[in-house]
């Protein structure tokens, strides 16, 4: 009976650590006048069929490219939670795993920036100016906010304002960054 109670307590603790991490993973995907990374939802951008196809292809490749990194990052985050739950946590292992998680997060961020730049370059100068106007007004592709999945703060690549699925506010770097 005691072993069962210890096992259930461990499951409860892991769940308590997983929920905020899940909020990080899903947060920031706002739905409003601009939906995620979808440039076709930017008001007045008027993408041509060729531009829509190119941007869709870029997005598909980007999502396929980051999926293994996301999976590995979430696996390492789970490993990190388990390391903290050990009877005697090993500081060196915890720090090494945290470093691996940060490295994976940086790789995802770099790929996100590459995708955003590639999408931006598909636009005409007039469309780029309109995108910047929308960003300056906070309507699109600026610091994004949307609800994160799970409970608590959610963080991620938010695009535009609005509400996404789940509970907990999400924040992200937004689309475009410094586009000069």
GROMACS .gro file of N, CA and C in nm:
model
  540
    1UNK      N    1   0.082  -0.119   0.000
    1UNK     CA    2   0.000   0.000   0.000
    1UNK      C    3   0.086   0.126   0.000
    2UNK      N    4   0.195   0.122   0.077
    2UNK     CA    5   0.284   0.238   0.085
    2UNK      C    6   0.348   0.266  -0.050
    3UNK      N    7   0.387   0.161  -0.122
    3UNK     CA    8   0.447   0.176  -0.254
    3UNK      C    9   0.348   0.239  -0.351
    4UNK      N   10   0.222   0.200  -0.341
    4UNK     CA   11   0.119   0.257  -0.426
    4UNK      C   12   0.102   0.405  -0.399
    5UNK      N   13   0.103   0.443  -0.274
    5UNK     CA   14   0.089   0.585  -0.238
    5UNK      C   15   0.208   0.667  -0.288
    6UNK      N   16   0.329   0.613  -0.277
    6UNK     CA   17   0.448   0.682  -0.327
    6UNK      C   18   0.438   0.696  -0.479
    7UNK      N   19   0.395   0.590  -0.545
    7UNK     CA   20   0.381   0.594  -0.691
    7UNK      C   21   0.278   0.700  -0.732
    8UNK      N   22   0.163   0.703  -0.667
    8UNK     CA   23   0.059   0.801  -0.699
    8UNK      C   24   0.107   0.943  -0.671
    9UNK      N   25   0.181   0.962  -0.563
    9UNK     CA   26   0.235   1.095  -0.532
    9UNK      C   27   0.333   1.139  -0.640
   10UNK      N   28   0.417   1.045  -0.688
   10UNK     CA   29   0.512   1.077  -0.795
   10UNK      C   30   0.439   1.116  -0.922
   11UNK      N   31   0.333   1.043  -0.956
   11UNK     CA   32   0.253   1.075  -1.075
   11UNK      C   33   0.191   1.213  -1.061
   12UNK      N   34   0.140   1.244  -0.944
   12UNK     CA   35   0.080   1.376  -0.918
   12UNK      C   36   0.183   1.487  -0.934
   13UNK      N   37   0.303   1.466  -0.881
   13UNK     CA   38   0.408   1.567  -0.895
   13UNK      C   39   0.450   1.586  -1.040
   14UNK      N   40   0.465   1.476  -1.114
   14UNK     CA   41   0.502   1.486  -1.255
   14UNK      C   42   0.393   1.562  -1.332
   15UNK      N   43   0.267   1.532  -1.303
   15UNK     CA   44   0.157   1.602  -1.368
   15UNK      C   45   0.160   1.750  -1.336
   16UNK      N   46   0.191   1.784  -1.212
   16UNK     CA   47   0.199   1.925  -1.174
   16UNK      C   48   0.309   1.998  -1.249
   17UNK      N   49   0.417   1.929  -1.280
   17UNK     CA   50   0.525   1.990  -1.357
   17UNK      C   51   0.495   1.992  -1.506
   18UNK      N   52   0.421   1.895  -1.556
   18UNK     CA   53   0.391   1.884  -1.699
   18UNK      C   54   0.294   1.992  -1.743
   19UNK      N   55   0.196   2.023  -1.664
   19UNK     CA   56   0.094   2.119  -1.705
   19UNK      C   57   0.153   2.257  -1.738
   20UNK      N   58   0.240   2.315  -1.655
   20UNK     CA   59   0.299   2.444  -1.695
   20UNK      C   60   0.385   2.431  -1.821
   21UNK      N   61   0.454   2.318  -1.838
   21UNK     CA   62   0.535   2.299  -1.958
   21UNK      C   63   0.444   2.290  -2.081
   22UNK      N   64   0.329   2.227  -2.066
   22UNK     CA   65   0.235   2.219  -2.177
   22UNK      C   66   0.180   2.356  -2.209
   23UNK      N   67   0.162   2.441  -2.109
   23UNK     CA   68   0.118   2.579  -2.135
   23UNK      C   69   0.224   2.651  -2.217
   24UNK      N   70   0.352   2.624  -2.189
   24UNK     CA   71   0.458   2.685  -2.268
   24UNK      C   72   0.448   2.640  -2.413
   25UNK      N   73   0.429   2.512  -2.432
   25UNK     CA   74   0.429   2.455  -2.566
   25UNK      C   75   0.317   2.512  -2.652
   26UNK      N   76   0.199   2.527  -2.597
   26UNK     CA   77   0.086   2.565  -2.680
   26UNK      C   78   0.051   2.712  -2.675
   27UNK      N   79   0.113   2.787  -2.588
   27UNK     CA   80   0.073   2.925  -2.570
   27UNK      C   81   0.115   3.015  -2.683
   28UNK      N   82   0.053   3.130  -2.686
   28UNK     CA   83   0.095   3.232  -2.780
   28UNK      C   84   0.035   3.222  -2.917
   29UNK      N   85  -0.045   3.122  -2.942
   29UNK     CA   86  -0.104   3.112  -3.075
   29UNK      C   87  -0.236   3.186  -3.073
   30UNK      N   88  -0.230   3.313  -3.101
   30UNK     CA   89  -0.349   3.395  -3.093
   30UNK      C   90  -0.433   3.387  -3.218
   31UNK      N   91  -0.562   3.405  -3.201
   31UNK     CA   92  -0.654   3.411  -3.314
   31UNK      C   93  -0.725   3.544  -3.305
   32UNK      N   94  -0.710   3.623  -3.402
   32UNK     CA   95  -0.775   3.752  -3.408
   32UNK      C   96  -0.776   3.790  -3.554
   33UNK      N   97  -0.744   3.914  -3.585
   33UNK     CA   98  -0.740   3.953  -3.725
   33UNK      C   99  -0.621   3.889  -3.796
   34UNK      N  100  -0.526   3.837  -3.721
   34UNK     CA  101  -0.411   3.769  -3.779
   34UNK      C  102  -0.398   3.636  -3.707
   35UNK      N  103  -0.399   3.528  -3.782
   35UNK     CA  104  -0.403   3.395  -3.725
   35UNK      C  105  -0.267   3.327  -3.737
   36UNK      N  106  -0.195   3.318  -3.628
   36UNK     CA  107  -0.069   3.244  -3.628
   36UNK      C  108   0.030   3.299  -3.729
   37UNK      N  109   0.097   3.209  -3.799
   37UNK     CA  110   0.195   3.246  -3.901
   37UNK      C  111   0.130   3.266  -4.037
   38UNK      N  112   0.001   3.267  -4.044
   38UNK     CA  113  -0.071   3.271  -4.170
   38UNK      C  114  -0.080   3.414  -4.222
   39UNK      N  115   0.008   3.449  -4.314
   39UNK     CA  116   0.008   3.584  -4.370
   39UNK      C  117  -0.118   3.614  -4.450
   40UNK      N  118  -0.189   3.511  -4.495
   40UNK     CA  119  -0.310   3.535  -4.573
   40UNK      C  120  -0.420   3.598  -4.489
   41UNK      N  121  -0.407   3.592  -4.356
   41UNK     CA  122  -0.509   3.651  -4.270
   41UNK      C  123  -0.480   3.796  -4.233
   42UNK      N  124  -0.370   3.852  -4.281
   42UNK     CA  125  -0.338   3.992  -4.252
   42UNK      C  126  -0.431   4.080  -4.332
   43UNK      N  127  -0.505   4.168  -4.266
   43UNK     CA  128  -0.600   4.253  -4.337
   43UNK      C  129  -0.532   4.338  -4.445
   44UNK      N  130  -0.586   4.331  -4.567
   44UNK     CA  131  -0.540   4.416  -4.676
   44UNK      C  132  -0.412   4.372  -4.745
   45UNK      N  133  -0.353   4.260  -4.706
   45UNK     CA  134  -0.227   4.216  -4.765
   45UNK      C  135  -0.246   4.168  -4.909
   46UNK      N  136  -0.362   4.109  -4.938
   46UNK     CA  137  -0.398   4.067  -5.075
   46UNK      C  138  -0.287   3.987  -5.143
   47UNK      N  139  -0.256   3.874  -5.087
   47UNK     CA  140  -0.154   3.786  -5.144
   47UNK      C  141  -0.203   3.726  -5.276
   48UNK      N  142  -0.110   3.711  -5.369
   48UNK     CA  143  -0.144   3.643  -5.495
   48UNK      C  144  -0.148   3.493  -5.468
   49UNK      N  145  -0.206   3.419  -5.562
   49UNK     CA  146  -0.212   3.273  -5.547
   49UNK      C  147  -0.071   3.215  -5.537
   50UNK      N  148   0.021   3.269  -5.614
   50UNK     CA  149   0.160   3.222  -5.612
   50UNK      C  150   0.224   3.249  -5.475
   51UNK      N  151   0.199   3.367  -5.419
   51UNK     CA  152   0.254   3.399  -5.287
   51UNK      C  153   0.195   3.307  -5.180
   52UNK      N  154   0.064   3.283  -5.187
   52UNK     CA  155   0.000   3.195  -5.089
   52UNK      C  156   0.060   3.055  -5.095
   53UNK      N  157   0.081   3.006  -5.216
   53UNK     CA  158   0.139   2.872  -5.233
   53UNK      C  159   0.281   2.868  -5.176
   54UNK      N  160   0.360   2.969  -5.209
   54UNK     CA  161   0.499   2.974  -5.162
   54UNK      C  162   0.504   2.980  -5.009
   55UNK      N  163   0.421   3.065  -4.949
   55UNK     CA  164   0.419   3.080  -4.804
   55UNK      C  165   0.369   2.951  -4.737
   56UNK      N  166   0.269   2.888  -4.797
   56UNK     CA  167   0.219   2.760  -4.743
   56UNK      C  168   0.329   2.654  -4.748
   57UNK      N  169   0.402   2.649  -4.859
   57UNK     CA  170   0.512   2.553  -4.870
   57UNK      C  171   0.621   2.581  -4.767
   58UNK      N  172   0.653   2.709  -4.746
   58UNK     CA  173   0.753   2.747  -4.646
   58UNK      C  174   0.706   2.705  -4.506
   59UNK      N  175   0.580   2.730  -4.477
   59UNK     CA  176   0.526   2.696  -4.345
   59UNK      C  177   0.527   2.546  -4.323
   60UNK      N  178   0.486   2.471  -4.423
   60UNK     CA  179   0.485   2.324  -4.412
   60UNK      C  180   0.625   2.271  -4.385
   61UNK      N  181   0.722   2.323  -4.459
   61UNK     CA  182   0.862   2.280  -4.441
   61UNK      C  183   0.912   2.320  -4.302
   62UNK      N  184   0.877   2.440  -4.258
   62UNK     CA  185   0.918   2.488  -4.127
   62UNK      C  186   0.862   2.399  -4.015
   63UNK      N  187   0.733   2.371  -4.022
   63UNK     CA  188   0.671   2.288  -3.918
   63UNK      C  189   0.730   2.147  -3.917
   64UNK      N  190   0.757   2.094  -4.035
   64UNK     CA  191   0.819   1.961  -4.045
   64UNK      C  192   0.961   1.965  -3.987
   65UNK      N  193   1.031   2.075  -4.009
   65UNK     CA  194   1.168   2.092  -3.965
   65UNK      C  195   1.179   2.103  -3.813
   66UNK      N  196   1.084   2.172  -3.750
   66UNK     CA  197   1.095   2.193  -3.605
   66UNK      C  198   1.031   2.081  -3.523
   67UNK      N  199   0.949   1.998  -3.584
   67UNK     CA  200   0.879   1.893  -3.510
   67UNK      C  201   0.974   1.802  -3.431
   68UNK      N  202   1.082   1.750  -3.493
   68UNK     CA  203   1.174   1.665  -3.414
   68UNK      C  204   1.241   1.743  -3.300
   69UNK      N  205   1.271   1.870  -3.324
   69UNK     CA  206   1.333   1.951  -3.219
   69UNK      C  207   1.235   1.974  -3.104
   70UNK      N  208   1.108   2.000  -3.137
   70UNK     CA  209   1.008   2.018  -3.033
   70UNK      C  210   0.990   1.890  -2.952
   71UNK      N  211   0.983   1.778  -3.023
   71UNK     CA  212   0.966   1.650  -2.954
   71UNK      C  213   1.083   1.623  -2.860
   72UNK      N  214   1.204   1.648  -2.909
   72UNK     CA  215   1.323   1.625  -2.827
   72UNK      C  216   1.326   1.721  -2.708
   73UNK      N  217   1.286   1.848  -2.732
   73UNK     CA  218   1.286   1.945  -2.623
   73UNK      C  219   1.187   1.903  -2.514
   74UNK      N  220   1.069   1.858  -2.554
   74UNK     CA  221   0.970   1.817  -2.455
   74UNK      C  222   1.014   1.690  -2.383
   75UNK      N  223   1.082   1.602  -2.452
   75UNK     CA  224   1.135   1.482  -2.388
   75UNK      C  225   1.241   1.521  -2.284
   76UNK      N  226   1.330   1.612  -2.321
   76UNK     CA  227   1.434   1.657  -2.228
   76UNK      C  228   1.372   1.731  -2.109
   77UNK      N  229   1.266   1.807  -2.136
   77UNK     CA  230   1.198   1.877  -2.026
   77UNK      C  231   1.137   1.775  -1.930
   78UNK      N  232   1.084   1.665  -1.984
   78UNK     CA  233   1.033   1.558  -1.897
   78UNK      C  234   1.145   1.494  -1.817
   79UNK      N  235   1.260   1.472  -1.882
   79UNK     CA  236   1.376   1.418  -1.812
   79UNK      C  237   1.418   1.511  -1.698
   80UNK      N  238   1.414   1.640  -1.726
   80UNK     CA  239   1.452   1.739  -1.625
   80UNK      C  240   1.359   1.733  -1.505
   81UNK      N  241   1.230   1.721  -1.531
   81UNK     CA  242   1.135   1.710  -1.420
   81UNK      C  243   1.164   1.587  -1.336
   82UNK      N  244   1.195   1.475  -1.402
   82UNK     CA  245   1.226   1.352  -1.328
   82UNK      C  246   1.355   1.367  -1.247
   83UNK      N  247   1.453   1.438  -1.303
   83UNK     CA  248   1.578   1.460  -1.229
   83UNK      C  249   1.551   1.538  -1.099
   84UNK      N  250   1.461   1.636  -1.107
   84UNK     CA  251   1.428   1.714  -0.988
   84UNK      C  252   1.351   1.630  -0.886
   85UNK      N  253   1.281   1.527  -0.932
   85UNK     CA  254   1.201   1.444  -0.842
   85UNK      C  255   1.282   1.333  -0.776
   86UNK      N  256   1.406   1.314  -0.818
   86UNK     CA  257   1.489   1.210  -0.755
   86UNK      C  258   1.507   1.239  -0.607
   87UNK      N  259   1.530   1.131  -0.532
   87UNK     CA  260   1.548   1.146  -0.387
   87UNK      C  261   1.662   1.242  -0.356
   88UNK      N  262   1.772   1.229  -0.431
   88UNK     CA  263   1.885   1.320  -0.416
   88UNK      C  264   1.918   1.375  -0.556
   89UNK      N  265   1.860   1.490  -0.592
   89UNK     CA  266   1.883   1.545  -0.726
   89UNK      C  267   2.031   1.573  -0.751
   90UNK      N  268   2.076   1.539  -0.870
   90UNK     CA  269   2.215   1.559  -0.911
   90UNK      C  270   2.225   1.694  -0.984
   91UNK      N  271   2.291   1.790  -0.920
   91UNK     CA  272   2.299   1.924  -0.976
   91UNK      C  273   2.364   1.926  -1.113
   92UNK      N  274   2.469   1.850  -1.132
   92UNK     CA  275   2.539   1.848  -1.262
   92UNK      C  276   2.448   1.796  -1.373
   93UNK      N  277   2.373   1.690  -1.344
   93UNK     CA  278   2.281   1.636  -1.444
   93UNK      C  279   2.170   1.735  -1.476
   94UNK      N  280   2.118   1.800  -1.372
   94UNK     CA  281   2.011   1.897  -1.392
   94UNK      C  282   2.060   2.014  -1.478
   95UNK      N  283   2.177   2.066  -1.445
   95UNK     CA  284   2.231   2.179  -1.523
   95UNK      C  285   2.260   2.139  -1.667
   96UNK      N  286   2.312   2.019  -1.687
   96UNK     CA  287   2.342   1.972  -1.823
   96UNK      C  288   2.213   1.956  -1.904
   97UNK      N  289   2.108   1.902  -1.841
   97UNK     CA  290   1.981   1.884  -1.910
   97UNK      C  291   1.916   2.018  -1.940
   98UNK      N  292   1.925   2.112  -1.846
   98UNK     CA  293   1.872   2.247  -1.871
   98UNK      C  294   1.943   2.312  -1.989
   99UNK      N  295   2.073   2.290  -1.997
   99UNK     CA  296   2.151   2.345  -2.108
   99UNK      C  297   2.105   2.285  -2.241
  100UNK      N  298   2.076   2.154  -2.242
  100UNK     CA  299   2.027   2.088  -2.363
  100UNK      C  300   1.891   2.145  -2.405
  101UNK      N  301   1.803   2.167  -2.307
  101UNK     CA  302   1.671   2.223  -2.337
  101UNK      C  303   1.685   2.362  -2.397
  102UNK      N  304   1.772   2.445  -2.337
  102UNK     CA  305   1.794   2.581  -2.390
  102UNK      C  306   1.850   2.576  -2.531
  103UNK      N  307   1.941   2.483  -2.558
  103UNK     CA  308   2.000   2.471  -2.692
  103UNK      C  309   1.893   2.433  -2.795
  104UNK      N  310   1.805   2.342  -2.757
  104UNK     CA  311   1.696   2.302  -2.847
  104UNK      C  312   1.601   2.419  -2.871
  105UNK      N  313   1.570   2.493  -2.765
  105UNK     CA  314   1.482   2.610  -2.777
  105UNK      C  315   1.546   2.714  -2.870
  106UNK      N  316   1.676   2.732  -2.857
  106UNK     CA  317   1.747   2.827  -2.945
  106UNK      C  318   1.742   2.782  -3.090
  107UNK      N  319   1.757   2.652  -3.114
  107UNK     CA  320   1.749   2.600  -3.251
  107UNK      C  321   1.610   2.624  -3.311
  108UNK      N  322   1.507   2.602  -3.232
  108UNK     CA  323   1.370   2.626  -3.278
  108UNK      C  324   1.351   2.774  -3.308
  109UNK      N  325   1.401   2.858  -3.221
  109UNK     CA  326   1.389   3.003  -3.242
  109UNK      C  327   1.461   3.045  -3.370
  110UNK      N  328   1.580   2.992  -3.394
  110UNK     CA  329   1.654   3.024  -3.517
  110UNK      C  330   1.577   2.981  -3.641
  111UNK      N  331   1.518   2.863  -3.636
  111UNK     CA  332   1.440   2.814  -3.750
  111UNK      C  333   1.315   2.899  -3.770
  112UNK      N  334   1.258   2.945  -3.661
  112UNK     CA  335   1.141   3.033  -3.669
  112UNK      C  336   1.178   3.165  -3.736
  113UNK      N  337   1.292   3.220  -3.699
  113UNK     CA  338   1.338   3.344  -3.761
  113UNK      C  339   1.365   3.323  -3.910
  114UNK      N  340   1.427   3.210  -3.944
  114UNK     CA  341   1.452   3.178  -4.086
  114UNK      C  342   1.321   3.172  -4.164
  115UNK      N  343   1.222   3.106  -4.105
  115UNK     CA  344   1.091   3.094  -4.171
  115UNK      C  345   1.026   3.232  -4.189
  116UNK      N  346   1.030   3.312  -4.084
  116UNK     CA  347   0.967   3.445  -4.093
  116UNK      C  348   1.035   3.532  -4.199
  117UNK      N  349   1.167   3.526  -4.204
  117UNK     CA  350   1.239   3.604  -4.306
  117UNK      C  351   1.205   3.554  -4.446
  118UNK      N  352   1.203   3.423  -4.463
  118UNK     CA  353   1.170   3.367  -4.595
  118UNK      C  354   1.029   3.409  -4.637
  119UNK      N  355   0.934   3.407  -4.544
  119UNK     CA  356   0.797   3.449  -4.574
  119UNK      C  357   0.792   3.598  -4.607
  120UNK      N  358   0.866   3.675  -4.531
  120UNK     CA  359   0.870   3.820  -4.552
  120UNK      C  360   0.924   3.854  -4.691
  121UNK      N  361   1.025   3.779  -4.735
  121UNK     CA  362   1.086   3.805  -4.865
  121UNK      C  363   0.994   3.771  -4.982
  122UNK      N  364   0.891   3.691  -4.958
  122UNK     CA  365   0.795   3.658  -5.063
  122UNK      C  366   0.707   3.779  -5.095
  123UNK      N  367   0.693   3.869  -4.999
  123UNK     CA  368   0.605   3.985  -5.013
  123UNK      C  369   0.668   4.093  -5.101
  124UNK      N  370   0.581   4.172  -5.164
  124UNK     CA  371   0.626   4.288  -5.239
  124UNK      C  372   0.664   4.398  -5.140
  125UNK      N  373   0.736   4.500  -5.182
  125UNK     CA  374   0.768   4.611  -5.091
  125UNK      C  375   0.642   4.676  -5.031
  126UNK      N  376   0.536   4.686  -5.109
  126UNK     CA  377   0.411   4.744  -5.059
  126UNK      C  378   0.350   4.656  -4.949
  127UNK      N  379   0.352   4.524  -4.973
  127UNK     CA  380   0.299   4.431  -4.873
  127UNK      C  381   0.385   4.431  -4.747
  128UNK      N  382   0.516   4.443  -4.765
  128UNK     CA  383   0.605   4.450  -4.649
  128UNK      C  384   0.574   4.574  -4.565
  129UNK      N  385   0.548   4.686  -4.633
  129UNK     CA  386   0.515   4.810  -4.562
  129UNK      C  387   0.383   4.793  -4.486
  130UNK      N  388   0.285   4.729  -4.549
  130UNK     CA  389   0.156   4.705  -4.483
  130UNK      C  390   0.174   4.613  -4.362
  131UNK      N  391   0.257   4.512  -4.377
  131UNK     CA  392   0.284   4.421  -4.265
  131UNK      C  393   0.346   4.498  -4.149
  132UNK      N  394   0.439   4.588  -4.179
  132UNK     CA  395   0.501   4.669  -4.075
  132UNK      C  396   0.400   4.761  -4.008
  133UNK      N  397   0.306   4.817  -4.087
  133UNK     CA  398   0.201   4.902  -4.030
  133UNK      C  399   0.116   4.821  -3.933
  134UNK      N  400   0.080   4.700  -3.974
  134UNK     CA  401   0.000   4.614  -3.887
  134UNK      C  402   0.076   4.579  -3.761
  135UNK      N  403   0.206   4.556  -3.775
  135UNK     CA  404   0.290   4.524  -3.659
  135UNK      C  405   0.297   4.644  -3.566
  136UNK      N  406   0.317   4.763  -3.623
  136UNK     CA  407   0.329   4.885  -3.541
  136UNK      C  408   0.199   4.913  -3.466
  137UNK      N  409   0.086   4.881  -3.527
  137UNK     CA  410  -0.043   4.906  -3.462
  137UNK      C  411  -0.080   4.794  -3.365
  138UNK      N  412   0.003   4.690  -3.360
  138UNK     CA  413  -0.024   4.579  -3.269
  138UNK      C  414  -0.127   4.481  -3.322
  139UNK      N  415  -0.164   4.495  -3.451
  139UNK     CA  416  -0.267   4.407  -3.504
  139UNK      C  417  -0.211   4.273  -3.548
  140UNK      N  418  -0.090   4.269  -3.596
  140UNK     CA  419  -0.038   4.144  -3.651
  140UNK      C  420   0.112   4.134  -3.631
  141UNK      N  421   0.158   4.014  -3.608
  141UNK     CA  422   0.298   3.979  -3.619
  141UNK      C  423   0.390   4.060  -3.529
  142UNK      N  424   0.336   4.122  -3.428
  142UNK     CA  425   0.418   4.187  -3.328
  142UNK      C  426   0.425   4.093  -3.209
  143UNK      N  427   0.452   4.144  -3.091
  143UNK     CA  428   0.451   4.056  -2.976
  143UNK      C  429   0.313   3.995  -2.962
  144UNK      N  430   0.304   3.864  -2.979
  144UNK     CA  431   0.174   3.799  -2.984
  144UNK      C  432   0.126   3.757  -2.847
  145UNK      N  433  -0.003   3.754  -2.832
  145UNK     CA  434  -0.062   3.707  -2.710
  145UNK      C  435  -0.180   3.621  -2.745
  146UNK      N  436  -0.192   3.511  -2.678
  146UNK     CA  437  -0.306   3.423  -2.694
  146UNK      C  438  -0.309   3.331  -2.575
  147UNK      N  439  -0.415   3.258  -2.561
  147UNK     CA  440  -0.425   3.171  -2.445
  147UNK      C  441  -0.339   3.048  -2.465
  148UNK      N  442  -0.265   3.009  -2.363
  148UNK     CA  443  -0.183   2.889  -2.371
  148UNK      C  444  -0.262   2.768  -2.325
  149UNK      N  445  -0.222   2.650  -2.372
  149UNK     CA  446  -0.287   2.528  -2.327
  149UNK      C  447  -0.239   2.497  -2.187
  150UNK      N  448  -0.323   2.437  -2.110
  150UNK     CA  449  -0.286   2.401  -1.974
  150UNK      C  450  -0.312   2.517  -1.880
  151UNK      N  451  -0.252   2.509  -1.764
  151UNK     CA  452  -0.276   2.611  -1.664
  151UNK      C  453  -0.151   2.696  -1.646
  152UNK      N  454  -0.169   2.822  -1.613
  152UNK     CA  455  -0.057   2.910  -1.586
  152UNK      C  456  -0.010   2.979  -1.712
  153UNK      N  457   0.107   3.037  -1.704
  153UNK     CA  458   0.161   3.115  -1.814
  153UNK      C  459   0.200   3.025  -1.930
  154UNK      N  460   0.163   3.066  -2.050
  154UNK     CA  461   0.205   2.994  -2.169
  154UNK      C  462   0.294   3.084  -2.250
  155UNK      N  463   0.401   3.031  -2.307
  155UNK     CA  464   0.492   3.111  -2.387
  155UNK      C  465   0.517   3.040  -2.518
  156UNK      N  466   0.532   3.119  -2.624
  156UNK     CA  467   0.557   3.058  -2.753
  156UNK      C  468   0.554   3.161  -2.863
  157UNK      N  469   0.564   3.117  -2.986
  157UNK     CA  470   0.570   3.213  -3.096
  157UNK      C  471   0.433   3.270  -3.129
  158UNK      N  472   0.387   3.364  -3.049
  158UNK     CA  473   0.255   3.423  -3.069
  158UNK      C  474   0.254   3.518  -3.186
  159UNK      N  475   0.145   3.520  -3.258
  159UNK     CA  476   0.132   3.606  -3.373
  159UNK      C  477  -0.002   3.678  -3.365
  160UNK      N  478  -0.002   3.801  -3.330
  160UNK     CA  479  -0.126   3.878  -3.326
  160UNK      C  480  -0.196   3.861  -3.193
  161UNK      N  481  -0.303   3.938  -3.176
  161UNK     CA  482  -0.374   3.930  -3.050
  161UNK      C  483  -0.498   3.845  -3.067
  162UNK      N  484  -0.552   3.802  -2.958
  162UNK     CA  485  -0.672   3.722  -2.962
  162UNK      C  486  -0.658   3.604  -2.869
  163UNK      N  487  -0.750   3.515  -2.878
  163UNK     CA  488  -0.753   3.401  -2.788
  163UNK      C  489  -0.729   3.273  -2.864
  164UNK      N  490  -0.647   3.188  -2.808
  164UNK     CA  491  -0.622   3.055  -2.863
  164UNK      C  492  -0.687   2.953  -2.772
  165UNK      N  493  -0.659   2.826  -2.792
  165UNK     CA  494  -0.723   2.723  -2.711
  165UNK      C  495  -0.667   2.717  -2.570
  166UNK      N  496  -0.751   2.693  -2.473
  166UNK     CA  497  -0.706   2.663  -2.338
  166UNK      C  498  -0.703   2.782  -2.246
  167UNK      N  499  -0.650   2.759  -2.127
  167UNK     CA  500  -0.647   2.862  -2.023
  167UNK      C  501  -0.504   2.906  -1.999
  168UNK      N  502  -0.486   3.030  -1.966
  168UNK     CA  503  -0.354   3.083  -1.932
  168UNK      C  504  -0.299   3.167  -2.045
  169UNK      N  505  -0.256   3.289  -2.016
  169UNK     CA  506  -0.209   3.377  -2.122
  169UNK      C  507  -0.077   3.330  -2.181
  170UNK      N  508  -0.060   3.348  -2.311
  170UNK     CA  509   0.064   3.312  -2.379
  170UNK      C  510   0.132   3.435  -2.434
  171UNK      N  511   0.262   3.435  -2.439
  171UNK     CA  512   0.338   3.548  -2.493
  171UNK      C  513   0.443   3.493  -2.587
  172UNK      N  514   0.475   3.566  -2.692
  172UNK     CA  515   0.577   3.520  -2.784
  172UNK      C  516   0.643   3.633  -2.857
  173UNK      N  517   0.747   3.604  -2.933
  173UNK     CA  518   0.823   3.708  -2.999
  173UNK      C  519   0.750   3.770  -3.117
  174UNK      N  520   0.650   3.707  -3.172
  174UNK     CA  521   0.576   3.765  -3.283
  174UNK      C  522   0.646   3.744  -3.416
  175UNK      N  523   0.580   3.782  -3.522
  175UNK     CA  524   0.628   3.762  -3.659
  175UNK      C  525   0.714   3.878  -3.701
  176UNK      N  526   0.826   3.851  -3.757
  176UNK     CA  527   0.904   3.954  -3.825
  176UNK      C  528   1.023   4.005  -3.749
  177UNK      N  529   1.013   4.032  -3.623
  177UNK     CA  530   1.126   4.088  -3.549
  177UNK      C  531   1.166   4.223  -3.607
  178UNK      N  532   1.295   4.253  -3.614
  178UNK     CA  533   1.343   4.377  -3.676
  178UNK      C  534   1.358   4.358  -3.825
  179UNK      N  535   1.267   4.410  -3.900
  179UNK     CA  536   1.271   4.393  -4.045
  179UNK      C  537   1.308   4.525  -4.107
  180UNK      N  538   1.435   4.554  -4.112
  180UNK     CA  539   1.483   4.679  -4.170
  180UNK      C  540   1.564   4.649  -4.292
   0.00000   0.00000   0.00000
